[in-house]
Each structure stands twice: as C-alpha cells, then as structure tokens.
Coordinates of C-alpha atoms in Angstrom, one line a residue:
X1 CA -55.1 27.6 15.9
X2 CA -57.6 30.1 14.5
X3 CA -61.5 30.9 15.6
X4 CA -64.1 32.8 13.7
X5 CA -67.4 33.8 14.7
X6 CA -70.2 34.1 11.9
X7 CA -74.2 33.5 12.3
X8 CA -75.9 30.3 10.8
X9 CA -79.7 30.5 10.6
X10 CA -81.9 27.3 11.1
X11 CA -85.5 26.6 10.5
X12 CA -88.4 25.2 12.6
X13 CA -92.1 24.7 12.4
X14 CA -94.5 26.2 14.4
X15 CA -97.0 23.2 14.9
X16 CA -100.9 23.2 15.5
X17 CA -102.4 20.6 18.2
X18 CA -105.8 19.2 19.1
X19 CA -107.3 19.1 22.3
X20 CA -106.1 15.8 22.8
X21 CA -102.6 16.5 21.7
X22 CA -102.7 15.0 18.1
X23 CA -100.6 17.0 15.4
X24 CA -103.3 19.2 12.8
X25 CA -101.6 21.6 10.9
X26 CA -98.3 23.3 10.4
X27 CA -99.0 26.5 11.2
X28 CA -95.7 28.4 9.9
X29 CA -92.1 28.1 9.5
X30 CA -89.9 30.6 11.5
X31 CA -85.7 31.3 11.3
X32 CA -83.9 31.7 13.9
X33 CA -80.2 32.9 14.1
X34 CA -77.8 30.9 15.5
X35 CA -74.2 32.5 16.5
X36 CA -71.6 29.7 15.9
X37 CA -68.2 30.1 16.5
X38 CA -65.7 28.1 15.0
X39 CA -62.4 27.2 15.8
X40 CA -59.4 25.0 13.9
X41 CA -56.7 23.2 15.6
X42 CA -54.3 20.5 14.0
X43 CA -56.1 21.0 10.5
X44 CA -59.9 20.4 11.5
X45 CA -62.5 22.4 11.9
X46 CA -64.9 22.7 15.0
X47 CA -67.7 24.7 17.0
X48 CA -66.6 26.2 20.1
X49 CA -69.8 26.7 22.4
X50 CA -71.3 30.1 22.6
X51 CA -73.3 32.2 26.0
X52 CA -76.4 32.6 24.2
X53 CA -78.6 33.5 23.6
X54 CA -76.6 36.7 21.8
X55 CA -77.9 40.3 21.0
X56 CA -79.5 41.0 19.0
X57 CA -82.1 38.4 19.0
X58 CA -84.9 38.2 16.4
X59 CA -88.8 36.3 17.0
X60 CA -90.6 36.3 13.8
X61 CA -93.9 37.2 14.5
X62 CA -97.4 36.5 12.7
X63 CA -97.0 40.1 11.0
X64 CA -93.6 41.0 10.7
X65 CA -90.5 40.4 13.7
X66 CA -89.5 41.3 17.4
X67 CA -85.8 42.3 17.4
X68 CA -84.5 42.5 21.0
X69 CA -81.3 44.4 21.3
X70 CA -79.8 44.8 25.1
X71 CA -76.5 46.6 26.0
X72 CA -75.0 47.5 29.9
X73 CA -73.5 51.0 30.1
X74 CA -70.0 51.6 30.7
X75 CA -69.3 52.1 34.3
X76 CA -72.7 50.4 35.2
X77 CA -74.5 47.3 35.9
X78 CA -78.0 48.6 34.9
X79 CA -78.8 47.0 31.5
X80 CA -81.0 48.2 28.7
X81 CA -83.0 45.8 26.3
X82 CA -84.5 47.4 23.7
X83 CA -87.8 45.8 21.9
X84 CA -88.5 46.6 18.3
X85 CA -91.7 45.3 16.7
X86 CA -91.9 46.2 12.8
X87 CA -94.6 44.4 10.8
X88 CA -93.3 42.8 6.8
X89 CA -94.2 46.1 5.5
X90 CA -90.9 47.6 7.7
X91 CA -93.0 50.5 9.7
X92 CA -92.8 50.3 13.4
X93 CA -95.8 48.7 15.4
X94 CA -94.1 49.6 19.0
X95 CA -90.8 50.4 20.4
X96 CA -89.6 49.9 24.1
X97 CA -87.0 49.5 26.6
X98 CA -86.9 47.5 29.8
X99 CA -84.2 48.2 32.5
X100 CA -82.8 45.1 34.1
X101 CA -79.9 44.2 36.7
X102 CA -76.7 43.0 35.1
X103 CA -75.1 39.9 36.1
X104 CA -71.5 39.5 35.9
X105 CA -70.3 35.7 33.8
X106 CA -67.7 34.5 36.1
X107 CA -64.7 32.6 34.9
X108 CA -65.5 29.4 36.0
X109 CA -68.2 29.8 33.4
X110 CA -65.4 28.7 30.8
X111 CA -63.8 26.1 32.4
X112 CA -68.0 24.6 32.4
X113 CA -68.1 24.9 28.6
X114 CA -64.4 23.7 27.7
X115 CA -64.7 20.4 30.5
X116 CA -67.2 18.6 28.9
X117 CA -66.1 19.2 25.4
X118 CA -62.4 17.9 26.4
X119 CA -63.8 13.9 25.5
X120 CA -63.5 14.0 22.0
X121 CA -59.8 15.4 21.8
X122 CA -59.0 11.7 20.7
X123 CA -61.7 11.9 17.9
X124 CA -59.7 14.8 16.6
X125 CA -56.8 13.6 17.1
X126 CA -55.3 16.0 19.5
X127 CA -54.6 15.5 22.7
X128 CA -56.7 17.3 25.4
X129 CA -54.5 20.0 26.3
X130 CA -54.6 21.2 22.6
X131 CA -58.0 21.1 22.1
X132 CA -58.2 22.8 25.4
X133 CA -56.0 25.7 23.9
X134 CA -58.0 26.1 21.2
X135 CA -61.5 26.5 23.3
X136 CA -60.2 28.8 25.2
X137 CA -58.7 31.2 22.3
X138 CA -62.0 30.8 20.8
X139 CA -64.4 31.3 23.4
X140 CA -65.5 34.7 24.3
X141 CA -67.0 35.3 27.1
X142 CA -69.2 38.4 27.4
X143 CA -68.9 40.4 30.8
X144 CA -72.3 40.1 31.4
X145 CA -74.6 37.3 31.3
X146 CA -77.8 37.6 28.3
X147 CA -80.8 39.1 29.9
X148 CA -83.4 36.9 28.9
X149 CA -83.2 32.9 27.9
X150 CA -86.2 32.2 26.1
X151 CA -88.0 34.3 23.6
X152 CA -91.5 33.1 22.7
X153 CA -93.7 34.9 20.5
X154 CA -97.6 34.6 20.3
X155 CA -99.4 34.3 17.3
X156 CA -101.5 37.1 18.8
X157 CA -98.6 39.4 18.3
X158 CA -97.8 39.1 21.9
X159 CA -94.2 38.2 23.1
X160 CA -93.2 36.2 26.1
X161 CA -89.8 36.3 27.6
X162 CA -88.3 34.4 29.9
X163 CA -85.6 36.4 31.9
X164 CA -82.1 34.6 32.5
X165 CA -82.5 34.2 36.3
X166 CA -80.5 31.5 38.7
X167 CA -81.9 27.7 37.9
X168 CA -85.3 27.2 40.2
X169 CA -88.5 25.3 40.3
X170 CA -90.4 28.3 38.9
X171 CA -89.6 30.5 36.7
X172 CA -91.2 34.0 35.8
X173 CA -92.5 34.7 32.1
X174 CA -92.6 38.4 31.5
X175 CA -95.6 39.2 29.2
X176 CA -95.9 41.9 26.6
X177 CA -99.0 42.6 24.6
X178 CA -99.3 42.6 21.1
X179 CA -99.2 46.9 21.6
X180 CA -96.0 47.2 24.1
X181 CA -97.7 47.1 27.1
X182 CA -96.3 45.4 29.6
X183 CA -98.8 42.8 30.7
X184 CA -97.3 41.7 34.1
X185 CA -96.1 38.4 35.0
X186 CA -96.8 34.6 34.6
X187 CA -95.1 31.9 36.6
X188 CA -95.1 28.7 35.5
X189 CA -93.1 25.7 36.4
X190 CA -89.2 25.9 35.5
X191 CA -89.3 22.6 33.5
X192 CA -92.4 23.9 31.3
X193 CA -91.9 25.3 28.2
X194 CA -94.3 27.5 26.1
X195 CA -95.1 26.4 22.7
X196 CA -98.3 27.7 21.3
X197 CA -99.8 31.2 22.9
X198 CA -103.2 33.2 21.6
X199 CA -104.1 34.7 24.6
X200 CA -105.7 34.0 26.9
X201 CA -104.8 30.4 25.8
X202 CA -101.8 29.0 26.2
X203 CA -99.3 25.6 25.3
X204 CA -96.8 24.3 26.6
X205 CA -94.8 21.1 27.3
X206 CA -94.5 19.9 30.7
X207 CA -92.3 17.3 32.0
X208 CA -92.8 14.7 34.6
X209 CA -90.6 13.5 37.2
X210 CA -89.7 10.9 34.4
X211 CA -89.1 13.0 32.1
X212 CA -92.1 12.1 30.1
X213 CA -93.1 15.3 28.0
X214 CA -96.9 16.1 28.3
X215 CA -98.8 18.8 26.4
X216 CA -100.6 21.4 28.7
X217 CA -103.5 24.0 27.9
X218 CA -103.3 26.9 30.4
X219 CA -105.9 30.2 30.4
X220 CA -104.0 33.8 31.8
X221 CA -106.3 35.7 33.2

C-alpha cells in the first residue's frame, strides 16, 4: 500500500443571471486547485479524502488572484492567514494578515472520513479492513482545522470568506474590500451560499426546507 499527494486543478464558470433567475451570459471561467491524495492497495488506484480546504488557497479575481496562505505558530494556537491580492501584471494591489483562534482536528475526525468510504471495499476487491489500512496510511490529518471554508471572490475585487466555525443556522461572512480593508461582517443563513457579488449587490442560492434551491438578490449596506 502506497499514498501520494499531488494537486489537480478543475474549472468552473462564473454565470450571469436575470432578475428573474434566467441564465444570460457566462461571465468567466475560474481554476481552482484541488488537493487529491491518492492511495493504492491490492493493485488499484484510489482517492483518499482530504481536510480542505488546504493552504494555500487561490480565488481568481476580475484583475489578477487572492492567494490566502495561513500557518499556527509553534507552541501556539493563534493562527495567521495571510491575504495576497496581485493583479495579471504580478504587482501587489494589497497585502494583509488576520489573526484567528486555532482549532485542534480531533481523531475521531478520521474515523468520520474512513467509515463511509469502507462500502465499496467489495468494488475493489478488498476486504474492509484493507481498504481501511490504506485510508488511514494515506490520510493526513493536519493538527489544526483550515481557517476558513468558503472563499468567494466579487467581481468588484472584493473577497468574501466564510470562516470554518462549528455547523449552525447562521453563519458569518467576513468582508474585505476590493483595497484590504476590512469591511465588517455579513450574516446570512448557514444553508445560503454566495454566488455572484458587486457590491452592494449580492447572489446567492438559498435552500428551502425541501431542499429546493432558489436564487436570492440581497443589498449590504
């Protein structure tokens, strides 16, 4: 049994709606990162599931990228994320840090990544204790848990993050301006997701209690 981490980058379009929802334009094509770790047990290949998201992270933005870059200190649980906006040119529009409290990942954290993976031993052909073997050399857990979940950038050249915070009905967006300055704090509901931003306009996907998605124009003040 061997593992390997490498990064694979993926594509998606940034789309353009109508007031009434409707589909007008593609507005861009971004490229995300995507750590992937694999792993091989009795002769096939497969992908072992990573804590992400993983510094460093990168948002392309309308002018250039965001690359957010966060590390804890030896001997500390204060963590630094540093925020580096550069346009396509490659000079610097801003550069700053924000100071957050580090959360330890517990162990049981593997066991909820390896359990549900364990059902498809049989379509490898290995029993479950193997593939469970392999997981578990593969896996690597950081000590601490990412700072952020979400990264959302606005074609505005602002950048919203969503910190990584214990699962509840709202969650807090923290806002930065398209300059570095901190612009506060939005909260919106946990199952709402931003999609489109130009401040003080906003879009996101909302779910109801069925799970139905619904497109949502909000104005920050």
């Amino acid at each position: 049994m061997s593992s390997n981490r490498e990064i694979r980058p993926y594509r998606y379009p940034v789309l353009l709606f109508d007031r009434r929802g409707a589909v007008v334009d593609t507005l861009r094509w971004e490229t995300a990162d995507s750590a992937a770790v694999t792993y091989r047990v009795a002769g096939r290949d497969g992908y072992a599931p990573v804590l992400g998201p993983v510094s460093p992270v990168t948002a392309a933005m309308v002018d250039g990228r965001a690359v957010l870059d966060w590390s804890v200190p030896a001997g500390t649980t204060e963590g630094l994320m540093d925020i580096l906006r550069v346009r396509h040119e490659g000079d610097s529009v801003y550069r700053l840090t924000l100071r957050y409290g580090a959360i330890p990942v517990p162990e049981s954290v593997l066991d909820s990544l390896i359990t549900p993976r364990l059902s498809i031993a049989s379509m490898m052909g290995v029993s479950e204790r193997e593939l469970e073997s392999a997981l578990r050399e593969a896996i690597e857990l950081p000590e601490f848990r990412p700072p952020i979940r979400v990264v959302h950038p606005g074609i505005d050249g602002s950048l919203w993050l969503q910190p990584d915070t214990p699962p509840a009905d709202v969650a807090e967006w923290i806002l930065i301006g398209a300059d570095g300055t901190p612009r506060g704090k939005v909260s919106l509901p946990a199952r709402m997701q931003i999609h489109h931003s130009a401040l003080p306009t906003v879009w996101a996907v909302d779910l109801d209690e069925l799970d139905v998605p619904w497109l949502v124009r909000l104005r920050v003040e």
